[in-house]
Short mmCIF file of the C-alpha atoms (twelve columns), coordinates in Angstrom:
data_MODEL
# 
_entry.id   MODEL 
# 
loop_
_atom_site.group_PDB 
_atom_site.id 
_atom_site.type_symbol 
_atom_site.label_atom_id 
_atom_site.label_alt_id 
_atom_site.label_comp_id 
_atom_site.label_asym_id 
_atom_site.label_seq_id 
_atom_site.Cartn_x 
_atom_site.Cartn_y 
_atom_site.Cartn_z 
_atom_site.pdbx_PDB_model_num 
ATOM 1   C CA . UNK A 1   104.937 87.011  123.307 1 
ATOM 2   C CA . UNK A 2   101.223 87.040  122.527 1 
ATOM 3   C CA . UNK A 3   98.821  84.689  120.791 1 
ATOM 4   C CA . UNK A 4   96.766  87.569  119.420 1 
ATOM 5   C CA . UNK A 5   97.214  91.171  118.269 1 
ATOM 6   C CA . UNK A 6   95.206  93.904  116.601 1 
ATOM 7   C CA . UNK A 7   95.494  94.968  112.989 1 
ATOM 8   C CA . UNK A 8   94.620  98.598  113.741 1 
ATOM 9   C CA . UNK A 9   95.735  101.179 116.284 1 
ATOM 10  C CA . UNK A 10  92.156  101.547 117.545 1 
ATOM 11  C CA . UNK A 11  92.254  97.867  118.592 1 
ATOM 12  C CA . UNK A 12  89.044  97.017  116.783 1 
ATOM 13  C CA . UNK A 13  90.211  94.320  114.352 1 
ATOM 14  C CA . UNK A 14  91.668  91.332  116.183 1 
ATOM 15  C CA . UNK A 15  93.990  88.711  114.694 1 
ATOM 16  C CA . UNK A 16  94.566  85.377  116.416 1 
ATOM 17  C CA . UNK A 17  97.903  83.620  115.922 1 
ATOM 18  C CA . UNK A 18  96.115  80.502  114.684 1 
ATOM 19  C CA . UNK A 19  94.583  82.568  111.874 1 
ATOM 20  C CA . UNK A 20  97.825  84.231  110.782 1 
ATOM 21  C CA . UNK A 21  99.606  83.528  107.491 1 
ATOM 22  C CA . UNK A 22  103.279 83.478  106.544 1 
ATOM 23  C CA . UNK A 23  102.533 86.255  104.067 1 
ATOM 24  C CA . UNK A 24  101.836 88.573  107.006 1 
ATOM 25  C CA . UNK A 25  105.348 88.269  108.460 1 
ATOM 26  C CA . UNK A 26  106.399 91.734  107.292 1 
ATOM 27  C CA . UNK A 27  103.239 93.452  108.554 1 
ATOM 28  C CA . UNK A 28  103.273 95.563  111.727 1 
ATOM 29  C CA . UNK A 29  100.505 94.717  114.197 1 
ATOM 30  C CA . UNK A 30  99.482  96.356  117.475 1 
ATOM 31  C CA . UNK A 31  100.027 95.105  121.010 1 
ATOM 32  C CA . UNK A 32  96.817  93.999  122.805 1 
ATOM 33  C CA . UNK A 33  97.702  96.457  125.572 1 
ATOM 34  C CA . UNK A 34  96.100  99.762  124.431 1 
ATOM 35  C CA . UNK A 35  98.718  101.805 126.297 1 
ATOM 36  C CA . UNK A 36  101.631 100.012 124.600 1 
ATOM 37  C CA . UNK A 37  102.806 101.058 121.132 1 
ATOM 38  C CA . UNK A 38  105.049 98.038  120.534 1 
ATOM 39  C CA . UNK A 39  105.423 96.916  116.926 1 
ATOM 40  C CA . UNK A 40  104.202 93.315  116.905 1 
ATOM 41  C CA . UNK A 41  105.171 90.857  114.178 1 
ATOM 42  C CA . UNK A 42  104.409 87.244  113.366 1 
ATOM 43  C CA . UNK A 43  107.034 84.750  114.514 1 
ATOM 44  C CA . UNK A 44  107.351 80.978  114.383 1 
ATOM 45  C CA . UNK A 45  109.670 78.323  115.723 1 
ATOM 46  C CA . UNK A 46  112.065 76.684  113.303 1 
ATOM 47  C CA . UNK A 47  110.341 73.684  111.755 1 
ATOM 48  C CA . UNK A 48  106.990 74.572  113.310 1 
ATOM 49  C CA . UNK A 49  103.820 75.906  111.719 1 
ATOM 50  C CA . UNK A 50  102.652 77.383  115.020 1 
ATOM 51  C CA . UNK A 51  102.698 81.186  115.045 1 
ATOM 52  C CA . UNK A 52  102.907 83.711  117.856 1 
ATOM 53  C CA . UNK A 53  103.420 87.474  117.986 1 
ATOM 54  C CA . UNK A 54  106.407 89.276  119.415 1 
ATOM 55  C CA . UNK A 55  107.993 92.746  119.433 1 
ATOM 56  C CA . UNK A 56  111.546 92.238  118.211 1 
ATOM 57  C CA . UNK A 57  112.430 95.508  116.440 1 
ATOM 58  C CA . UNK A 58  114.841 97.661  118.401 1 
ATOM 59  C CA . UNK A 59  113.294 100.910 119.502 1 
ATOM 60  C CA . UNK A 60  109.739 99.614  119.102 1 
ATOM 61  C CA . UNK A 61  109.433 97.262  122.059 1 
ATOM 62  C CA . UNK A 62  106.903 97.032  124.852 1 
ATOM 63  C CA . UNK A 63  106.483 99.614  127.559 1 
ATOM 64  C CA . UNK A 64  107.579 98.727  131.076 1 
ATOM 65  C CA . UNK A 65  105.328 96.206  132.833 1 
ATOM 66  C CA . UNK A 66  103.367 95.386  129.677 1 
ATOM 67  C CA . UNK A 67  101.866 91.902  130.185 1 
ATOM 68  C CA . UNK A 68  102.836 90.953  126.627 1 
ATOM 69  C CA . UNK A 69  106.514 91.707  127.149 1 
ATOM 70  C CA . UNK A 70  109.112 88.912  126.841 1 
ATOM 71  C CA . UNK A 71  108.749 88.177  130.564 1 
ATOM 72  C CA . UNK A 72  105.639 86.281  129.534 1 
ATOM 73  C CA . UNK A 73  107.471 83.120  128.522 1 
ATOM 74  C CA . UNK A 74  104.420 81.087  127.543 1 
ATOM 75  C CA . UNK A 75  105.273 79.011  124.496 1 
ATOM 76  C CA . UNK A 76  102.378 76.758  123.372 1 
ATOM 77  C CA . UNK A 77  104.810 74.271  121.851 1 
ATOM 78  C CA . UNK A 78  106.290 73.518  125.271 1 
ATOM 79  C CA . UNK A 79  102.963 72.572  126.865 1 
ATOM 80  C CA . UNK A 80  100.404 69.820  126.379 1 
ATOM 81  C CA . UNK A 81  97.105  71.608  125.848 1 
ATOM 82  C CA . UNK A 82  94.981  68.463  125.528 1 
ATOM 83  C CA . UNK A 83  95.978  67.320  129.033 1 
ATOM 84  C CA . UNK A 84  95.160  70.627  130.705 1 
ATOM 85  C CA . UNK A 85  92.398  70.464  133.330 1 
ATOM 86  C CA . UNK A 86  91.921  73.870  134.959 1 
ATOM 87  C CA . UNK A 87  90.105  72.772  138.114 1 
ATOM 88  C CA . UNK A 88  92.549  69.931  138.772 1 
ATOM 89  C CA . UNK A 89  95.504  72.245  138.152 1 
ATOM 90  C CA . UNK A 90  94.248  74.752  140.729 1 
ATOM 91  C CA . UNK A 91  93.380  72.017  143.210 1 
ATOM 92  C CA . UNK A 92  96.975  70.769  142.921 1 
ATOM 93  C CA . UNK A 93  98.227  74.267  143.763 1 
ATOM 94  C CA . UNK A 94  96.464  74.101  147.131 1 
ATOM 95  C CA . UNK A 95  98.357  70.948  148.096 1 
ATOM 96  C CA . UNK A 96  101.544 71.308  150.072 1 
ATOM 97  C CA . UNK A 97  104.712 70.278  148.282 1 
ATOM 98  C CA . UNK A 98  105.909 66.777  149.020 1 
ATOM 99  C CA . UNK A 99  109.572 66.297  149.973 1 
ATOM 100 C CA . UNK A 100 111.627 65.116  147.034 1 
ATOM 101 C CA . UNK A 101 113.263 61.720  147.230 1 
ATOM 102 C CA . UNK A 102 116.791 61.173  145.977 1 
ATOM 103 C CA . UNK A 103 117.397 58.644  143.240 1 
ATOM 104 C CA . UNK A 104 119.775 55.783  143.944 1 
ATOM 105 C CA . UNK A 105 121.648 56.439  140.715 1 
ATOM 106 C CA . UNK A 106 121.350 60.171  140.036 1 
ATOM 107 C CA . UNK A 107 123.780 59.901  137.138 1 
ATOM 108 C CA . UNK A 108 121.456 57.668  135.128 1 
ATOM 109 C CA . UNK A 109 118.677 59.233  133.084 1 
ATOM 110 C CA . UNK A 110 115.774 57.660  131.272 1 
ATOM 111 C CA . UNK A 111 116.054 57.680  127.507 1 
ATOM 112 C CA . UNK A 112 113.326 58.776  125.136 1 
ATOM 113 C CA . UNK A 113 111.572 61.932  123.956 1 
ATOM 114 C CA . UNK A 114 110.476 64.532  126.487 1 
ATOM 115 C CA . UNK A 115 106.681 64.631  126.644 1 
ATOM 116 C CA . UNK A 116 105.317 68.160  127.200 1 
ATOM 117 C CA . UNK A 117 103.222 68.648  130.317 1 
ATOM 118 C CA . UNK A 118 100.209 70.940  130.671 1 
ATOM 119 C CA . UNK A 119 100.631 74.294  132.455 1 
ATOM 120 C CA . UNK A 120 100.945 73.508  136.178 1 
ATOM 121 C CA . UNK A 121 102.328 76.418  138.200 1 
ATOM 122 C CA . UNK A 122 100.270 79.529  138.845 1 
ATOM 123 C CA . UNK A 123 102.720 81.582  136.749 1 
ATOM 124 C CA . UNK A 124 102.455 79.162  133.824 1 
ATOM 125 C CA . UNK A 125 98.655  79.250  133.969 1 
ATOM 126 C CA . UNK A 126 98.622  83.040  134.289 1 
ATOM 127 C CA . UNK A 127 101.061 83.533  131.395 1 
ATOM 128 C CA . UNK A 128 98.982  81.173  129.255 1 
ATOM 129 C CA . UNK A 129 95.814  83.157  129.969 1 
ATOM 130 C CA . UNK A 130 97.464  86.530  129.315 1 
ATOM 131 C CA . UNK A 131 98.983  85.297  126.048 1 
ATOM 132 C CA . UNK A 132 95.541  84.592  124.591 1 
ATOM 133 C CA . UNK A 133 92.501  86.792  124.169 1 
ATOM 134 C CA . UNK A 134 89.960  86.357  126.971 1 
ATOM 135 C CA . UNK A 135 87.369  85.068  124.481 1 
ATOM 136 C CA . UNK A 136 89.719  82.419  123.089 1 
ATOM 137 C CA . UNK A 137 89.884  78.896  124.499 1 
ATOM 138 C CA . UNK A 138 92.569  76.565  125.835 1 
ATOM 139 C CA . UNK A 139 91.598  72.911  125.673 1 
ATOM 140 C CA . UNK A 140 88.003  74.024  125.278 1 
ATOM 141 C CA . UNK A 141 87.997  76.322  128.334 1 
ATOM 142 C CA . UNK A 142 87.290  80.020  127.758 1 
ATOM 143 C CA . UNK A 143 90.299  82.030  128.950 1 
ATOM 144 C CA . UNK A 144 88.186  84.691  130.652 1 
ATOM 145 C CA . UNK A 145 86.479  82.099  132.839 1 
ATOM 146 C CA . UNK A 146 89.859  81.021  134.223 1 
ATOM 147 C CA . UNK A 147 91.394  84.442  134.890 1 
ATOM 148 C CA . UNK A 148 89.646  87.516  136.283 1 
ATOM 149 C CA . UNK A 149 91.596  90.571  135.111 1 
ATOM 150 C CA . UNK A 150 90.878  93.851  133.358 1 
ATOM 151 C CA . UNK A 151 90.479  92.147  129.984 1 
ATOM 152 C CA . UNK A 152 87.842  89.688  131.195 1 
ATOM 153 C CA . UNK A 153 86.110  91.965  133.737 1 
ATOM 154 C CA . UNK A 154 83.032  92.378  131.528 1 
ATOM 155 C CA . UNK A 155 82.392  88.618  131.805 1 
ATOM 156 C CA . UNK A 156 81.760  88.971  135.545 1 
ATOM 157 C CA . UNK A 157 78.569  90.999  136.004 1 
ATOM 158 C CA . UNK A 158 78.331  90.230  139.727 1 
ATOM 159 C CA . UNK A 159 80.217  88.494  142.543 1 
ATOM 160 C CA . UNK A 160 78.345  85.227  141.980 1 
ATOM 161 C CA . UNK A 161 80.089  84.916  138.605 1 
ATOM 162 C CA . UNK A 162 83.459  84.725  140.381 1 
ATOM 163 C CA . UNK A 163 82.456  81.851  142.692 1 
ATOM 164 C CA . UNK A 164 84.394  78.650  142.042 1 
ATOM 165 C CA . UNK A 165 87.928  77.841  140.940 1 
ATOM 166 C CA . UNK A 166 89.508  80.965  139.546 1 
ATOM 167 C CA . UNK A 167 92.808  82.851  139.195 1 
ATOM 168 C CA . UNK A 168 92.552  86.561  139.970 1 
ATOM 169 C CA . UNK A 169 94.906  89.387  139.033 1 
ATOM 170 C CA . UNK A 170 94.689  91.831  141.930 1 
ATOM 171 C CA . UNK A 171 96.294  94.542  144.006 1 
ATOM 172 C CA . UNK A 172 96.304  95.219  147.713 1 
ATOM 173 C CA . UNK A 173 93.259  96.927  149.128 1 
ATOM 174 C CA . UNK A 174 93.786  100.400 150.544 1 
ATOM 175 C CA . UNK A 175 94.340  101.820 153.071 1 
ATOM 176 C CA . UNK A 176 94.665  98.581  155.068 1 
ATOM 177 C CA . UNK A 177 95.360  95.321  153.279 1 
ATOM 178 C CA . UNK A 178 95.791  92.965  156.226 1 
ATOM 179 C CA . UNK A 179 94.567  92.006  159.696 1 
ATOM 180 C CA . UNK A 180 97.237  90.225  161.732 1 
ATOM 181 C CA . UNK A 181 94.780  89.160  164.446 1 
ATOM 182 C CA . UNK A 182 92.513  87.369  161.975 1 
ATOM 183 C CA . UNK A 183 95.424  86.340  159.694 1 
ATOM 184 C CA . UNK A 184 93.661  87.864  156.675 1 
ATOM 185 C CA . UNK A 185 94.873  89.754  153.601 1 
ATOM 186 C CA . UNK A 186 92.602  92.023  151.537 1 
ATOM 187 C CA . UNK A 187 92.837  92.542  147.781 1 
ATOM 188 C CA . UNK A 188 90.823  94.212  145.025 1 
ATOM 189 C CA . UNK A 189 90.264  93.057  141.433 1 
ATOM 190 C CA . UNK A 190 90.187  93.643  138.561 1 
ATOM 191 C CA . UNK A 191 92.945  96.198  138.971 1 
ATOM 192 C CA . UNK A 192 91.521  98.894  136.703 1 
ATOM 193 C CA . UNK A 193 87.929  98.899  137.947 1 
ATOM 194 C CA . UNK A 194 88.506  97.418  141.428 1 
ATOM 195 C CA . UNK A 195 84.975  96.039  141.255 1 
ATOM 196 C CA . UNK A 196 85.320  93.216  143.779 1 
ATOM 197 C CA . UNK A 197 86.985  92.849  147.145 1 
ATOM 198 C CA . UNK A 198 88.820  89.648  148.038 1 
ATOM 199 C CA . UNK A 199 89.839  88.094  151.323 1 
ATOM 200 C CA . UNK A 200 92.690  85.609  151.750 1 
ATOM 201 C CA . UNK A 201 92.514  83.450  154.873 1 
ATOM 202 C CA . UNK A 202 95.497  81.587  156.302 1 
ATOM 203 C CA . UNK A 203 95.534  78.635  158.681 1 
ATOM 204 C CA . UNK A 204 99.302  78.829  159.055 1 
ATOM 205 C CA . UNK A 205 100.589 81.962  160.807 1 
ATOM 206 C CA . UNK A 206 104.089 81.707  159.345 1 
ATOM 207 C CA . UNK A 207 102.637 81.506  155.858 1 
ATOM 208 C CA . UNK A 208 100.420 84.510  156.547 1 
ATOM 209 C CA . UNK A 209 103.346 86.603  157.819 1 
ATOM 210 C CA . UNK A 210 105.483 85.671  154.811 1 
ATOM 211 C CA . UNK A 211 102.721 86.713  152.396 1 
ATOM 212 C CA . UNK A 212 101.988 89.932  154.273 1 
ATOM 213 C CA . UNK A 213 105.665 90.930  154.191 1 
ATOM 214 C CA . UNK A 214 105.988 90.050  150.509 1 
ATOM 215 C CA . UNK A 215 103.014 92.209  149.560 1 
ATOM 216 C CA . UNK A 216 104.242 95.064  151.754 1 
ATOM 217 C CA . UNK A 217 107.612 94.960  149.992 1 
ATOM 218 C CA . UNK A 218 105.877 95.008  146.590 1 
ATOM 219 C CA . UNK A 219 103.035 97.426  147.274 1 
ATOM 220 C CA . UNK A 220 102.530 98.558  143.688 1 
ATOM 221 C CA . UNK A 221 102.930 95.199  141.981 1 
ATOM 222 C CA . UNK A 222 100.253 92.808  140.782 1 
ATOM 223 C CA . UNK A 223 99.336  89.788  142.867 1 
ATOM 224 C CA . UNK A 224 97.883  86.659  141.302 1 
ATOM 225 C CA . UNK A 225 96.005  84.197  143.474 1 
ATOM 226 C CA . UNK A 226 94.553  80.802  142.597 1 
ATOM 227 C CA . UNK A 227 91.780  79.424  144.730 1 
ATOM 228 C CA . UNK A 228 88.228  78.215  145.089 1 
ATOM 229 C CA . UNK A 229 86.303  81.401  145.820 1 
ATOM 230 C CA . UNK A 230 83.144  81.796  147.882 1 
ATOM 231 C CA . UNK A 231 81.105  84.936  148.469 1 
ATOM 232 C CA . UNK A 232 80.265  86.207  151.936 1 
ATOM 233 C CA . UNK A 233 77.336  88.659  151.912 1 
ATOM 234 C CA . UNK A 234 78.088  89.635  155.512 1 
ATOM 235 C CA . UNK A 235 81.636  90.738  154.635 1 
ATOM 236 C CA . UNK A 236 80.790  91.651  151.024 1 
ATOM 237 C CA . UNK A 237 83.972  89.883  149.937 1 
ATOM 238 C CA . UNK A 238 85.010  86.874  147.892 1 
ATOM 239 C CA . UNK A 239 87.212  84.643  150.008 1 
ATOM 240 C CA . UNK A 240 89.491  81.655  149.752 1 
ATOM 241 C CA . UNK A 241 91.876  79.878  152.102 1 
ATOM 242 C CA . UNK A 242 95.534  79.918  151.107 1 
ATOM 243 C CA . UNK A 243 96.925  76.501  151.981 1 
ATOM 244 C CA . UNK A 244 100.122 76.617  149.941 1 
ATOM 245 C CA . UNK A 245 102.600 79.216  148.715 1 
ATOM 246 C CA . UNK A 246 102.018 77.757  145.250 1 
ATOM 247 C CA . UNK A 247 98.652  79.568  145.160 1 
ATOM 248 C CA . UNK A 248 100.119 83.065  145.062 1 
ATOM 249 C CA . UNK A 249 102.657 84.999  143.016 1 
ATOM 250 C CA . UNK A 250 103.840 88.600  142.876 1 
ATOM 251 C CA . UNK A 251 104.160 89.844  139.283 1 
ATOM 252 C CA . UNK A 252 107.031 92.338  139.146 1 
# 
C-alpha cells in the first residue's frame, strides 16, 4: 500500500492519501515507482475515514520488488503516530534484546482495548517511510530526513547532511564488501546514484560473521541499516557501529 500516488503517468501531479476524496474511488492513479505501471486506487478500512492507495485489480498489479507492493504492510491505523520519536526509536534498535520473563499465569490476559504503539522495528520504520512521500511528515518529522534512499537523495547534498541518526537503504559495495580482519562491512547508498559509501563496524565477531554471510547470500537485495552515522574524511566513508541485529534488515 502507499500513502501517496500520482494522478498522471508522467508523475508530475501528486496526490496524498489525506487529501483524497471518496468520489475518487473509481479513478485509476499511478504508482509512485516510475518503473511500475500498477493501477492504484483509493481504499479505506471499514468504518474508517483514513484512506490509502493499493493495486487490487487483477492483471494490473505491481512489478516484482516494487516498494509499494503488498509486502509493505504499513497500516497507519495500527500505529500511534503521536508517540513516534525517531531518534529514540533508532537508539532502542542499538540495544541488545533483553531475555523475556515468563508470566506466572500465562493463561490470564489483561482486559481492555489494545492501544496502538508507534513504529518500533527497523522494518516498521522503513515501511512507514516508503509508504509516504519523502516530503511528507510523520509526527512532524520529514520522511526524507529519516530515510536516505533514491527518493530522498536530493535532500542530501553532501556527506555532512547524513550525519546523525538515520536509516539508509543500501547495497553492498563492489567488488569487496567486507574486511574480516577489521570486522567491517562496506555499503553504498542511495542505490541508484551510489553517492555515498558506508562502513559498518562490529564489536562482536559472531555478529559480524552472521551479517557478512547474510549479505553474501543476498547479494542483489537491498539492505537497510539504522544507526548514528559519523563521517570519516580519512576513509571518505560514513560509519556506524552495529551493536544489535535489530539495526539491520535484508529486503527481499
